[in-house]
PDB file of C-alpha atoms in Angstrom:
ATOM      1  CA  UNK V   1       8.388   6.507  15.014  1.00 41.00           C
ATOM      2  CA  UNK V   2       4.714   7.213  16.147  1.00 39.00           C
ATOM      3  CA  UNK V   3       2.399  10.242  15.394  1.00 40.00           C
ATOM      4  CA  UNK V   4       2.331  11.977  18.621  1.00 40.00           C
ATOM      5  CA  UNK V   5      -0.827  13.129  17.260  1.00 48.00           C
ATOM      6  CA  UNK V   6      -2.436  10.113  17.267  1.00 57.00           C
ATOM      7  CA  UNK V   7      -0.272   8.064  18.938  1.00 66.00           C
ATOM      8  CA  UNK V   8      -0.172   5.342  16.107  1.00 77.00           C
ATOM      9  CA  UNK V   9       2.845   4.210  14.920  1.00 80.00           C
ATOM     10  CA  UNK V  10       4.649   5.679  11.588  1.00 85.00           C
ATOM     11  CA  UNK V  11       7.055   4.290   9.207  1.00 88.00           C
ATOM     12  CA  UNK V  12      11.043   5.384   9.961  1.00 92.00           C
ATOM     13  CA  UNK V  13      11.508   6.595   6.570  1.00 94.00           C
ATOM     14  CA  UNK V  14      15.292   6.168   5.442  1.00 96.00           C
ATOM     15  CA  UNK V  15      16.912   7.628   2.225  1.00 96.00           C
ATOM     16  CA  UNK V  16      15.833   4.524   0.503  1.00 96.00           C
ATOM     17  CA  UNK V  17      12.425   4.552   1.763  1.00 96.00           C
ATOM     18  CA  UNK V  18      11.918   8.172   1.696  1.00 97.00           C
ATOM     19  CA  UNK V  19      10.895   8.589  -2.297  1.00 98.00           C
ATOM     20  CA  UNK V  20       7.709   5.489  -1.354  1.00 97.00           C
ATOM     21  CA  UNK V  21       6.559   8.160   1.595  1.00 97.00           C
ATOM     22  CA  UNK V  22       6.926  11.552  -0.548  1.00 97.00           C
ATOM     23  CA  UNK V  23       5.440  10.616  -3.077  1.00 98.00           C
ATOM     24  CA  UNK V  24       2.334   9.127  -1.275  1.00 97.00           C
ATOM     25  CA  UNK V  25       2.206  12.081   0.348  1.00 97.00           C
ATOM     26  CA  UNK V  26       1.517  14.033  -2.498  1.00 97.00           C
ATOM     27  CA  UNK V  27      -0.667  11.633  -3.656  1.00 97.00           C
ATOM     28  CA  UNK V  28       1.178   9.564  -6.110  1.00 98.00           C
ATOM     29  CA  UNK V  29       1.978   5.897  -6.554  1.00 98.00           C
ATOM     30  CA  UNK V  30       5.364   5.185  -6.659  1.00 98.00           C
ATOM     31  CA  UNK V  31       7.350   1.597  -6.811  1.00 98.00           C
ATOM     32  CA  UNK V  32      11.429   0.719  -7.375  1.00 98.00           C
ATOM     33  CA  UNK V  33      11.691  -0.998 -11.162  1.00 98.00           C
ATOM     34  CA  UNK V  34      14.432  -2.216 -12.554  1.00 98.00           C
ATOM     35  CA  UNK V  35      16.627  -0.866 -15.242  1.00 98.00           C
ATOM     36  CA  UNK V  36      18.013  -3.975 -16.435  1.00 98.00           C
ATOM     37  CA  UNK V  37      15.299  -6.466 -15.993  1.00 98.00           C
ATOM     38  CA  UNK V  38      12.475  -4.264 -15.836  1.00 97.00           C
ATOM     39  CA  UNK V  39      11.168  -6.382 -12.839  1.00 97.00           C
ATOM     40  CA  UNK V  40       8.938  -3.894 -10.079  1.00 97.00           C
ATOM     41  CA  UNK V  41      10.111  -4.230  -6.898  1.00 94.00           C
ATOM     42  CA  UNK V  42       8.675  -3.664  -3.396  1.00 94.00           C
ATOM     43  CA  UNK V  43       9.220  -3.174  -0.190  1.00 92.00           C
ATOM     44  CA  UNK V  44      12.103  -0.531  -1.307  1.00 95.00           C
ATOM     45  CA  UNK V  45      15.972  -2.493  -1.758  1.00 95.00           C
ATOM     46  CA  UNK V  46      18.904  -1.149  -3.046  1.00 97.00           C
ATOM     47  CA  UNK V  47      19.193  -4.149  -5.489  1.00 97.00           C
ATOM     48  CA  UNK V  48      16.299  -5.845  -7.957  1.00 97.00           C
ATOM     49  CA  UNK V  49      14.789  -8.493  -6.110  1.00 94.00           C
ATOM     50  CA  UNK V  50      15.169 -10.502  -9.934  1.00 96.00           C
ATOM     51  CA  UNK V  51      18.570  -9.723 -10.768  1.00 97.00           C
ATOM     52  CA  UNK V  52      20.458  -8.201  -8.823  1.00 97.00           C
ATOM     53  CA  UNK V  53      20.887  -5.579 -10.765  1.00 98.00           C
ATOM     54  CA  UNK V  54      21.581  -1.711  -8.764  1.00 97.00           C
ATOM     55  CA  UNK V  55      20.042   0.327 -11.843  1.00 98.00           C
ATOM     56  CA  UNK V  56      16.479   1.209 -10.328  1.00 97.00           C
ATOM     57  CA  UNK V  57      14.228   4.134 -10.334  1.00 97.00           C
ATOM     58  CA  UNK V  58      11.372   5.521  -8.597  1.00 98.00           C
ATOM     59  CA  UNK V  59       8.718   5.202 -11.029  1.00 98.00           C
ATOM     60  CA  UNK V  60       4.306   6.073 -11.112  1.00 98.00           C
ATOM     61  CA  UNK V  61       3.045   2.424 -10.853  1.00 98.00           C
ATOM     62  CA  UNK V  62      -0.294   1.120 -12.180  1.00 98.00           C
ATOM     63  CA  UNK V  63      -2.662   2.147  -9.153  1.00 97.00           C
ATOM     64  CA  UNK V  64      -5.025  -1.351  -9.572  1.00 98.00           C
ATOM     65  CA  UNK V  65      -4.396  -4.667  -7.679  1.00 98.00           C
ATOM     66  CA  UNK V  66      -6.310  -7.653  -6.796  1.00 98.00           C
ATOM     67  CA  UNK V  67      -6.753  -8.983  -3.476  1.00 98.00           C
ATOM     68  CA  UNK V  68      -4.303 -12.140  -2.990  1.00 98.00           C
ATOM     69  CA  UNK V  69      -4.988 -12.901   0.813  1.00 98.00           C
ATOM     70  CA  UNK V  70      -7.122 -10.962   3.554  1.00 97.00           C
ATOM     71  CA  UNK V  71      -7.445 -10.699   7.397  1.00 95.00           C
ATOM     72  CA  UNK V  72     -10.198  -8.754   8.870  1.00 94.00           C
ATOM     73  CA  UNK V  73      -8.811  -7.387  12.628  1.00 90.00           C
ATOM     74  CA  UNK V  74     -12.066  -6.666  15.285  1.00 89.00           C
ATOM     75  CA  UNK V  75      -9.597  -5.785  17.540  1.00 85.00           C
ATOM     76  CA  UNK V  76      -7.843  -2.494  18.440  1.00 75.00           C
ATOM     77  CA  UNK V  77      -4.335  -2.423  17.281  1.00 66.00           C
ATOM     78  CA  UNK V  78      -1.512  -2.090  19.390  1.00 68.00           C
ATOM     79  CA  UNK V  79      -3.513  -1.419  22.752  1.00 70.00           C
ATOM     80  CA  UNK V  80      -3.754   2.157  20.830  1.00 73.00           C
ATOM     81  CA  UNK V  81      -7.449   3.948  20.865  1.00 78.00           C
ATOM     82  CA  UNK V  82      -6.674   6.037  18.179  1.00 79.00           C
ATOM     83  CA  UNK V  83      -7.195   2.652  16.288  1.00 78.00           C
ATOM     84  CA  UNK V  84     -10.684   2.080  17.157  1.00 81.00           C
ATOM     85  CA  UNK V  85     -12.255   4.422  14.207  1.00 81.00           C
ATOM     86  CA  UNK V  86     -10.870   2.070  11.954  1.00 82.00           C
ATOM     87  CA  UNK V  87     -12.086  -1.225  13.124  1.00 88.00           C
ATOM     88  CA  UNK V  88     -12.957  -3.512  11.689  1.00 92.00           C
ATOM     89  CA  UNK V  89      -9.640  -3.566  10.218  1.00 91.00           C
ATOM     90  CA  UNK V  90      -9.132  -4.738   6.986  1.00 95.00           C
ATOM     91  CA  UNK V  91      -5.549  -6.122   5.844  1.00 95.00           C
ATOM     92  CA  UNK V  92      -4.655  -7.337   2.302  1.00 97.00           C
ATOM     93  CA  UNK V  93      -2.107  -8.586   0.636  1.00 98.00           C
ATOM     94  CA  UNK V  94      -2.540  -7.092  -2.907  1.00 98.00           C
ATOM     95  CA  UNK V  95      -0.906  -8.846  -6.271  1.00 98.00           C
ATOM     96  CA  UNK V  96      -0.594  -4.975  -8.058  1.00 98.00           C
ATOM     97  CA  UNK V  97      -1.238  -4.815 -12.212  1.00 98.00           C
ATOM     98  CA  UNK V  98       2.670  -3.933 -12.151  1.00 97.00           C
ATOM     99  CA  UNK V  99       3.553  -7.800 -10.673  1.00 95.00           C
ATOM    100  CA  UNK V 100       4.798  -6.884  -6.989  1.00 96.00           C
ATOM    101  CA  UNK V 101       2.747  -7.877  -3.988  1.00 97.00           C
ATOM    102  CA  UNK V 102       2.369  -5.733  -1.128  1.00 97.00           C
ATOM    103  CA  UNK V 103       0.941  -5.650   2.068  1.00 96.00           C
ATOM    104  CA  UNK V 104      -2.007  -2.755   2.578  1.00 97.00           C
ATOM    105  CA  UNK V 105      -4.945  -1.685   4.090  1.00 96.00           C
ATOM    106  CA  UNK V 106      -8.826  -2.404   2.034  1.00 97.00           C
ATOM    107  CA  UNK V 107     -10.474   1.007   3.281  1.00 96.00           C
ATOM    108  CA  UNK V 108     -14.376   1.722   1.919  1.00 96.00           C
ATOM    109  CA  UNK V 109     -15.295  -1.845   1.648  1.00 96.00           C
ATOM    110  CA  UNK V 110     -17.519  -4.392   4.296  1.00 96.00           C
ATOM    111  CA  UNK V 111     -15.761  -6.772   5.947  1.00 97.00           C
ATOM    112  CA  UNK V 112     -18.191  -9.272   4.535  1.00 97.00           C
ATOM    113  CA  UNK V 113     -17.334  -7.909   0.854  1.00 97.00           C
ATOM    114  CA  UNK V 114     -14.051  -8.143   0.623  1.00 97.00           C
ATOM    115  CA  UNK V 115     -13.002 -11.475  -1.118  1.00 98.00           C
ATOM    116  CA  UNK V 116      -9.971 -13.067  -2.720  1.00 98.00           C
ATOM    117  CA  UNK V 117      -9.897 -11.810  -6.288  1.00 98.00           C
ATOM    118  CA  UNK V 118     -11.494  -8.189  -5.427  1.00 98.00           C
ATOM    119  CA  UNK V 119      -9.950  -5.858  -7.673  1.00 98.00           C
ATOM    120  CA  UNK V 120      -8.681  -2.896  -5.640  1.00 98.00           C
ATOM    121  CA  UNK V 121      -7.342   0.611  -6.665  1.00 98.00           C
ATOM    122  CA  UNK V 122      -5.019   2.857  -4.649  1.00 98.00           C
ATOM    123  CA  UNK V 123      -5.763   5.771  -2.890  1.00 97.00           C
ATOM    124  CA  UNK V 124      -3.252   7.865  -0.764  1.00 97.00           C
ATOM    125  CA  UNK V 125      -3.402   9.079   2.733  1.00 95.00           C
ATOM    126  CA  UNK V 126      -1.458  11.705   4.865  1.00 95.00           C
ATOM    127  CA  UNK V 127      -0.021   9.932   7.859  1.00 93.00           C
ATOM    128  CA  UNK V 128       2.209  12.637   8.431  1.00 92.00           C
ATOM    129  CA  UNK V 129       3.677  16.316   7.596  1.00 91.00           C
ATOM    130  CA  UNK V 130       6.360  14.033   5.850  1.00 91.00           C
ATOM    131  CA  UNK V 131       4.693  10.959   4.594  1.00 95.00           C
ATOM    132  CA  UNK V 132       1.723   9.161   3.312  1.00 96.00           C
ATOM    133  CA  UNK V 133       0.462   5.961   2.946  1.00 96.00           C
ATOM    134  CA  UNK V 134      -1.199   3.924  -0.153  1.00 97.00           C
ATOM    135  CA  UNK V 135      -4.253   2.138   0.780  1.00 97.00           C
ATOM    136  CA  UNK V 136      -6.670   0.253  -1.746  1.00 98.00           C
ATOM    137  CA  UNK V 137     -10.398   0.433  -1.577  1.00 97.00           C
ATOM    138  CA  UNK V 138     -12.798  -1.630  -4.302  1.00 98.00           C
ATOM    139  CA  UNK V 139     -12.336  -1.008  -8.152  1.00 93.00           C
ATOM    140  CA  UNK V 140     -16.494  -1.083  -8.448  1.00 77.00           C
ATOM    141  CA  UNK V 141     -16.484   2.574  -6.963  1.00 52.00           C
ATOM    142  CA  UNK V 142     -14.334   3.919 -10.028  1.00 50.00           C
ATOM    143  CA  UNK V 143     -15.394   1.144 -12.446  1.00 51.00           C
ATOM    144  CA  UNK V 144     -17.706   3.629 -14.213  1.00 47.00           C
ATOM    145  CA  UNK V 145     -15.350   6.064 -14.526  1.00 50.00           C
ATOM    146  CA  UNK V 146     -13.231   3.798 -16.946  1.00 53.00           C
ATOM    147  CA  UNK V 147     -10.738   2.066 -15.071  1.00 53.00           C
ATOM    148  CA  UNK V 148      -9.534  -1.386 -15.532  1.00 56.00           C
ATOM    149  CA  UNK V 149     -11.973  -4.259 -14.074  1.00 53.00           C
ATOM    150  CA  UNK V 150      -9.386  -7.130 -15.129  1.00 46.00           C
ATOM    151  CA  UNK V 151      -5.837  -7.459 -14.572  1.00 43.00           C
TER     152      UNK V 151
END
């Protein structure tokens, strides 16, 4: 699906998807966990990725991560101009305080500061008038307001 918009390209949000998207849309944090084993689960399945187990719920995650791995893109994505604002592009994959890893953008941070390790916090962006998307930008922005510098 694509934004016509902005031409760039948005998630096809399924019933199983569809609670990730809402709730980032309204600004919220949301992973699968598991009933049984209590295991956090992402991208969205209908079974726990642990054990098996169907029992899971939608559920506010911990909104801090550290950076696992990083790419920095200089490129525009896609062939797409609407991309350009955006470069350099920064593209993480984040080990969140709640034990999943997930693949996101590092928004607010220099391509030259952004290190394995960086602890990262989520922030939520409208991508759409039915969706939103979690991105992470540096913990040192919030730290003094009191939120976790350690995993």
């Amino acid at each position: 699906m694509t934004d016509l918009s902005t031409s760039k390209p948005l998630p096809t949000i399924t019933d199983l998807t569809r609670p990730f998207w809402s709730a980032a849309k309204n600004g919220r944090f949301v992973l699968q966990k598991c009933g049984r084993c209590a295991t956090f689960n992402f991208h969205p399945k209908p079974w726990c990725i642990e054990c098996g187990s169907r029992d899971l719920s939608w559920v506010d995650a911990k909104p801090f991560g550290t950076v696992y791995s990083h790419t920095v893109s200089r490129n525009v994505a896609m062939n797409s101009p609407e991309w350009q604002s955006e470069i350099p592009l920064l593209m993480c994959l984040i080990d969140l305080d709640d034990g999943a890893r997930m693949y996101a953008q590092v928004t607010d941070c220099r391509p030259e500061d952004l290190h394995i390790g960086m602890r990262v916090e989520v922030h939520c962006v409208d991508i759409s008038e039915d969706a939103g998307i979690p991105k992470f930008r540096p913990l040192v922005a919030s730290a003094k307001a009191g939120a976790p510098d350690a995993a």
